[in-house]
Amino acid sequence: MSTRDAQHALELFPRDTDGLFAELGLPQYVSKQLLDWVYKKQVQSVEEMSNIRKVVRERLSEALEFRKGKLVKTQNASDGTRKHLLEWESPEKRTETVMIPAKARRTACVSSQVGCPVGCTFCASGLEGLGGNLSAGQIVEQVVSLGADEITNIVFMGMGEPLSNYQNVTRAIRILNAPWGLGIGARKITVSTVGLPAAIEKLAKFEIPVTLALSLHAPNDDIRKELIPWAKFATIKEILKACDTYFKATGREITLEYLLLHKVNDRTAHAKELAALCKTLRCNVNLIRYNEVPDLPFERPQTEQVRRFQETLASAGVNSHIRASRGRDIAAACGQLKRQHITPSIGESS
């Protein structure tokens, strides 16, 4: 019998089953059946695999683990947004994942890390620092927990910096994209990053050309350093150069994420600076109205100011759209549900 640790079933590749089956003395024809049960039918135990012989199921049950995350809490918003708080191994290791409905789309917003190392001053996730990387299986499990059959799009915009967990994130993307996996198209998978030039250039060589979104959030380096501590490691110019490399390698237009904060980065002068940056890159701008976080000093911008900001971009020939706010009544901003569950005084307790 194998002495290997149980492997997360939701990070299996076809090539992984070859070694596993050889070690367990199992026939290779079971491999396709196993992957079908894991990714297409999304069973939660080996015992549910009815077309696999009992003796084979018994061996597989010792080698595979199906659900590592404990669902601590679910919140449902009036607009259909659904948020899960998942616990991995201990109460200190919790992450959030969100299902966002929009017309024909069902988008899963997944976390790549427990907490976040970046420490953005406006973000709830960064308040607690980094608690560790999620495995590829834990990332895929978030999608399955939301109901993978319903999910049409994936965005790595939950807790964590995806490109600082590069190996596990790209492994998860392969599973999410593969025909034998969840079969979600590359164009429907978005990786959002605060801007790590070397990692962006590495992603440009990755075989699956996902959409790249840059969490810019400021029109110049001075403001960006105030909002994003990691901005000290790379200038906007250096980051945009890496993004241009990504565009040239993949042909995929870059999305610039710009979180509008009242009287911080939402003035007309800021819009003009942002427009000038956009002239250096094939991109579109996603304007995001801030969802306020208790205990943080930032405020949601006024509707009229957001409109003026977008008009200023348009007058400069920059394509932008305003992201619809979703899940405000369940604190859907990244990290808020986790904080509420840990500190009931700042929100709803379970």
Short mmCIF file of C-alpha atoms in Angstrom, two decimals, residues 20-308:
data_model
loop_
_atom_site.label_atom_id
_atom_site.label_comp_id
_atom_site.label_asym_id
_atom_site.label_seq_id
_atom_site.Cartn_x
_atom_site.Cartn_y
_atom_site.Cartn_z
CA LEU A 20 -0.53 7.25 -8.85
CA PHE A 21 -2.08 4.24 -10.55
CA ALA A 22 1.28 2.53 -11.04
CA GLU A 23 2.05 2.99 -7.35
CA LEU A 24 -1.34 1.64 -6.31
CA GLY A 25 -1.27 -1.18 -8.86
CA LEU A 26 -4.39 0.07 -10.64
CA PRO A 27 -5.28 -0.26 -14.34
CA GLN A 28 -4.69 2.86 -16.46
CA TYR A 29 -8.14 2.78 -18.06
CA VAL A 30 -9.58 3.99 -14.76
CA SER A 31 -7.73 7.32 -15.22
CA LYS A 32 -10.27 8.86 -17.58
CA GLN A 33 -13.13 7.64 -15.40
CA LEU A 34 -11.51 9.19 -12.34
CA LEU A 35 -10.93 12.59 -13.98
CA ASP A 36 -14.51 12.58 -15.27
CA TRP A 37 -15.90 11.97 -11.80
CA VAL A 38 -13.63 14.60 -10.23
CA TYR A 39 -14.02 17.48 -12.71
CA LYS A 40 -17.20 16.84 -14.70
CA LYS A 41 -19.43 15.32 -12.04
CA GLN A 42 -17.59 16.95 -9.12
CA VAL A 43 -18.24 14.17 -6.65
CA GLN A 44 -17.18 14.61 -3.05
CA SER A 45 -15.96 11.08 -2.39
CA VAL A 46 -14.59 8.03 -4.17
CA GLU A 47 -17.65 6.06 -3.06
CA GLU A 48 -19.80 8.05 -5.50
CA MET A 49 -17.82 6.72 -8.50
CA SER A 50 -20.30 3.99 -9.38
CA ASN A 51 -18.58 2.69 -12.53
CA ILE A 52 -15.28 2.01 -10.74
CA ARG A 53 -14.90 -1.35 -8.98
CA LYS A 54 -15.13 -1.35 -5.19
CA VAL A 55 -11.60 -2.68 -4.70
CA VAL A 56 -10.24 0.16 -6.85
CA ARG A 57 -12.35 2.73 -4.97
CA GLU A 58 -10.94 1.48 -1.68
CA ARG A 59 -7.38 2.08 -2.85
CA LEU A 60 -8.22 5.48 -4.30
CA SER A 61 -9.98 6.59 -1.11
CA GLU A 62 -6.69 6.31 0.77
CA ALA A 63 -4.74 8.21 -1.90
CA LEU A 64 -7.12 11.11 -2.61
CA GLU A 65 -8.69 13.90 -0.59
CA PHE A 66 -11.75 15.60 -2.06
CA ARG A 67 -12.68 18.62 0.03
CA LYS A 68 -10.11 20.44 2.15
CA GLY A 69 -12.16 23.55 2.74
CA LYS A 70 -14.81 23.88 5.42
CA LEU A 71 -17.67 26.20 4.47
CA VAL A 72 -17.87 28.51 7.48
CA LYS A 73 -20.43 30.96 6.17
CA THR A 74 -22.49 31.79 3.09
CA GLN A 75 -24.01 35.20 2.39
CA ASN A 76 -26.50 35.97 -0.36
CA ALA A 77 -27.02 39.52 -1.61
CA SER A 78 -30.24 40.97 -2.96
CA ASP A 79 -28.65 41.22 -6.44
CA GLY A 80 -27.86 37.49 -6.55
CA THR A 81 -24.22 37.77 -5.51
CA ARG A 82 -23.18 34.86 -3.27
CA LYS A 83 -20.15 34.86 -1.00
CA HIS A 84 -18.45 31.91 0.71
CA LEU A 85 -16.06 32.01 3.65
CA LEU A 86 -13.90 28.87 3.51
CA GLU A 87 -11.62 27.57 6.25
CA TRP A 88 -8.45 25.63 5.40
CA GLU A 89 -7.10 23.49 8.26
CA SER A 90 -7.57 26.10 11.00
CA PRO A 91 -9.62 29.24 11.82
CA GLU A 92 -6.53 31.33 11.09
CA LYS A 93 -6.56 30.17 7.46
CA ARG A 94 -9.75 31.48 5.90
CA THR A 95 -10.41 32.84 2.44
CA GLU A 96 -13.33 34.27 0.52
CA THR A 97 -14.78 33.44 -2.86
CA VAL A 98 -17.69 35.18 -4.57
CA MET A 99 -20.14 34.26 -7.33
CA ILE A 100 -21.22 37.35 -9.28
CA PRO A 101 -24.21 36.99 -11.63
CA ALA A 102 -24.57 39.31 -14.64
CA LYS A 103 -27.01 38.54 -17.46
CA ALA A 104 -25.71 35.35 -19.13
CA ARG A 105 -22.49 35.26 -17.08
CA ARG A 106 -21.73 33.72 -13.73
CA THR A 107 -18.30 34.89 -12.56
CA ALA A 108 -16.33 33.23 -9.78
CA CYS A 109 -14.00 35.62 -7.97
CA VAL A 110 -11.36 33.43 -6.33
CA SER A 111 -8.61 33.94 -3.78
CA SER A 112 -5.03 32.85 -4.41
CA GLN A 113 -3.64 33.32 -0.89
CA VAL A 114 -4.75 33.42 2.73
CA GLY A 115 -4.72 37.14 3.42
CA CYS A 116 -2.46 39.28 1.26
CA PRO A 117 1.19 40.36 1.40
CA VAL A 118 0.68 43.62 -0.51
CA GLY A 119 -1.05 45.57 2.26
CA CYS A 120 -3.03 48.05 0.15
CA THR A 121 -4.18 50.74 2.55
CA PHE A 122 -7.78 50.68 1.29
CA CYS A 123 -8.25 46.89 1.38
CA ALA A 124 -9.60 44.66 4.16
CA SER A 125 -7.51 41.66 3.03
CA GLY A 126 -4.23 43.46 3.57
CA LEU A 127 -4.97 44.35 7.19
CA GLU A 128 -3.98 40.91 8.46
CA GLY A 129 -0.96 40.25 6.24
CA LEU A 130 -0.18 36.99 4.47
CA GLY A 131 -1.22 33.68 6.01
CA GLY A 132 0.12 31.46 3.24
CA ASN A 133 -0.38 30.35 -0.35
CA LEU A 134 -3.35 28.32 -1.53
CA SER A 135 -2.65 25.15 -3.49
CA ALA A 136 -3.97 24.66 -7.01
CA GLY A 137 -6.57 22.26 -5.61
CA GLN A 138 -7.75 24.80 -3.05
CA ILE A 139 -8.15 27.40 -5.81
CA VAL A 140 -10.15 25.01 -8.00
CA GLU A 141 -12.19 23.94 -4.97
CA GLN A 142 -13.43 27.51 -4.56
CA VAL A 143 -14.99 27.35 -8.02
CA VAL A 144 -16.52 23.95 -7.33
CA SER A 145 -17.94 25.19 -4.01
CA LEU A 146 -19.89 27.86 -5.91
CA GLY A 147 -21.31 25.32 -8.34
CA ALA A 148 -18.86 24.90 -11.20
CA ASP A 149 -21.60 23.96 -13.69
CA GLU A 150 -22.98 27.50 -13.37
CA ILE A 151 -19.63 29.31 -13.63
CA THR A 152 -18.76 30.86 -17.00
CA ASN A 153 -15.91 33.19 -16.00
CA ILE A 154 -13.08 33.18 -13.46
CA VAL A 155 -11.36 36.25 -12.02
CA PHE A 156 -8.35 36.04 -9.70
CA MET A 157 -9.43 39.13 -7.81
CA GLY A 158 -10.10 37.72 -4.36
CA MET A 159 -7.66 37.63 -1.47
CA GLY A 160 -3.95 37.59 -2.28
CA GLU A 161 -1.57 38.57 -5.08
CA PRO A 162 -1.89 35.83 -7.72
CA LEU A 163 1.53 36.36 -9.28
CA SER A 164 3.30 35.89 -5.94
CA ASN A 165 1.77 32.38 -5.91
CA TYR A 166 2.67 31.83 -9.55
CA GLN A 167 3.19 28.07 -9.63
CA ASN A 168 -0.08 27.15 -7.91
CA VAL A 169 -2.11 29.78 -9.77
CA THR A 170 -0.90 28.66 -13.20
CA ARG A 171 -1.48 25.01 -12.29
CA ALA A 172 -5.04 25.92 -11.28
CA ILE A 173 -5.52 27.82 -14.55
CA ARG A 174 -4.49 24.72 -16.51
CA ILE A 175 -7.14 22.69 -14.66
CA LEU A 176 -9.81 25.36 -15.04
CA ASN A 177 -9.08 25.63 -18.77
CA ALA A 178 -8.43 22.01 -19.79
CA PRO A 179 -11.07 19.99 -21.69
CA TRP A 180 -10.61 17.21 -19.11
CA GLY A 181 -10.91 19.82 -16.32
CA LEU A 182 -13.58 22.50 -16.00
CA GLY A 183 -13.24 23.62 -19.63
CA ILE A 184 -13.39 27.39 -19.10
CA GLY A 185 -11.95 29.34 -22.05
CA ALA A 186 -8.74 31.34 -21.69
CA ARG A 187 -10.54 34.56 -22.62
CA LYS A 188 -12.90 34.01 -19.70
CA ILE A 189 -10.12 33.75 -17.12
CA THR A 190 -8.66 36.99 -15.73
CA VAL A 191 -5.58 37.31 -13.53
CA SER A 192 -5.38 40.57 -11.60
CA THR A 193 -2.03 41.76 -10.27
CA VAL A 194 -0.73 44.76 -8.38
CA GLY A 195 2.11 44.81 -10.89
CA LEU A 196 5.15 42.53 -10.62
CA PRO A 197 7.09 43.16 -13.86
CA ALA A 198 9.17 39.96 -13.86
CA ALA A 199 6.14 37.79 -13.11
CA ILE A 200 4.06 39.56 -15.78
CA GLU A 201 6.77 38.86 -18.35
CA LYS A 202 6.87 35.23 -17.20
CA LEU A 203 3.09 34.98 -17.58
CA ALA A 204 3.46 36.31 -21.13
CA LYS A 205 5.22 33.02 -21.96
CA PHE A 206 2.54 30.88 -20.30
CA GLU A 207 0.74 28.64 -22.78
CA ILE A 208 -2.76 29.82 -21.82
CA PRO A 209 -3.28 33.50 -22.83
CA VAL A 210 -5.54 34.65 -20.01
CA THR A 211 -6.72 38.23 -19.65
CA LEU A 212 -4.35 40.38 -17.58
CA ALA A 213 -5.74 43.06 -15.29
CA LEU A 214 -3.44 45.56 -13.59
CA SER A 215 -4.56 46.97 -10.25
CA LEU A 216 -3.28 50.45 -10.99
CA HIS A 217 -5.46 52.59 -8.71
CA ALA A 218 -3.37 55.75 -9.10
CA PRO A 219 -2.33 58.05 -11.94
CA ASN A 220 1.21 58.63 -10.66
CA ASP A 221 3.85 56.97 -8.52
CA ASP A 222 3.48 59.33 -5.56
CA ILE A 223 -0.19 58.52 -4.97
CA ARG A 224 0.36 54.85 -5.76
CA LYS A 225 3.05 54.52 -3.09
CA GLU A 226 0.62 55.96 -0.54
CA LEU A 227 -2.05 53.42 -1.48
CA ILE A 228 0.02 50.35 -2.35
CA PRO A 229 3.17 49.60 -0.30
CA TRP A 230 4.55 47.29 -2.99
CA ALA A 231 4.59 50.24 -5.41
CA LYS A 232 8.05 51.02 -4.05
CA PHE A 233 9.39 47.94 -5.87
CA ALA A 234 8.45 49.06 -9.39
CA THR A 235 7.40 52.31 -11.04
CA ILE A 236 4.25 52.62 -13.12
CA LYS A 237 6.44 53.01 -16.20
CA GLU A 238 8.23 49.71 -15.49
CA ILE A 239 4.95 47.91 -14.86
CA LEU A 240 3.29 49.24 -18.02
CA LYS A 241 6.34 48.17 -20.02
CA ALA A 242 5.86 44.61 -18.74
CA CYS A 243 2.15 44.84 -19.57
CA ASP A 244 3.05 45.89 -23.11
CA THR A 245 5.26 42.80 -23.35
CA TYR A 246 2.25 40.73 -22.29
CA PHE A 247 0.03 42.36 -24.93
CA LYS A 248 2.58 41.79 -27.69
CA ALA A 249 3.03 38.14 -26.70
CA THR A 250 -0.67 37.29 -26.36
CA GLY A 251 -2.60 39.89 -28.34
CA ARG A 252 -4.79 40.37 -25.28
CA GLU A 253 -5.71 43.95 -24.40
CA ILE A 254 -4.75 44.88 -20.84
CA THR A 255 -7.41 45.93 -18.35
CA LEU A 256 -6.40 48.75 -16.00
CA GLU A 257 -8.32 48.52 -12.73
CA TYR A 258 -8.76 51.95 -11.15
CA LEU A 259 -10.42 52.14 -7.74
CA LEU A 260 -11.92 55.58 -7.24
CA LEU A 261 -11.42 56.98 -3.73
CA HIS A 262 -13.14 60.21 -2.72
CA LYS A 263 -10.72 63.17 -2.85
CA VAL A 264 -7.71 60.84 -3.17
CA ASN A 265 -7.50 59.86 -6.83
CA ASP A 266 -10.85 60.87 -8.34
CA ARG A 267 -10.18 64.48 -9.41
CA THR A 268 -10.27 65.67 -13.03
CA ALA A 269 -6.50 66.25 -12.93
CA HIS A 270 -6.05 62.61 -11.97
CA ALA A 271 -8.18 61.53 -14.92
CA LYS A 272 -5.97 63.53 -17.27
CA GLU A 273 -2.85 61.89 -15.83
CA LEU A 274 -4.43 58.47 -16.23
CA ALA A 275 -5.37 59.24 -19.83
CA ALA A 276 -1.75 60.09 -20.58
CA LEU A 277 -0.63 56.73 -19.17
CA CYS A 278 -3.17 54.91 -21.32
CA LYS A 279 -1.62 56.36 -24.47
CA THR A 280 1.45 54.18 -23.84
CA LEU A 281 -0.44 50.86 -23.77
CA ARG A 282 -3.18 48.95 -25.59
CA CYS A 283 -5.69 48.91 -22.76
CA ASN A 284 -9.14 49.62 -21.43
CA VAL A 285 -9.95 51.14 -18.06
CA ASN A 286 -12.25 49.58 -15.49
CA LEU A 287 -13.44 52.27 -13.05
CA ILE A 288 -14.45 50.89 -9.67
CA ARG A 289 -16.39 52.80 -7.03
CA TYR A 290 -14.94 52.05 -3.61
CA ASN A 291 -16.92 49.84 -1.23
CA GLU A 292 -16.22 51.34 2.18
CA VAL A 293 -14.46 49.16 4.77
CA PRO A 294 -15.14 49.74 8.49
CA ASP A 295 -12.14 51.22 10.34
CA LEU A 296 -10.50 52.45 7.12
CA PRO A 297 -10.51 56.20 6.32
CA PHE A 298 -11.45 56.03 2.63
CA GLU A 299 -14.83 57.07 1.25
CA ARG A 300 -16.87 56.08 -1.77
CA PRO A 301 -16.73 58.80 -4.47
CA GLN A 302 -19.78 60.81 -5.39
CA THR A 303 -21.69 59.68 -8.47
CA GLU A 304 -21.25 63.01 -10.25
CA GLN A 305 -17.48 62.94 -9.71
CA VAL A 306 -17.29 59.42 -11.16
CA ARG A 307 -19.21 60.61 -14.21
CA ARG A 308 -16.85 63.57 -14.69
#
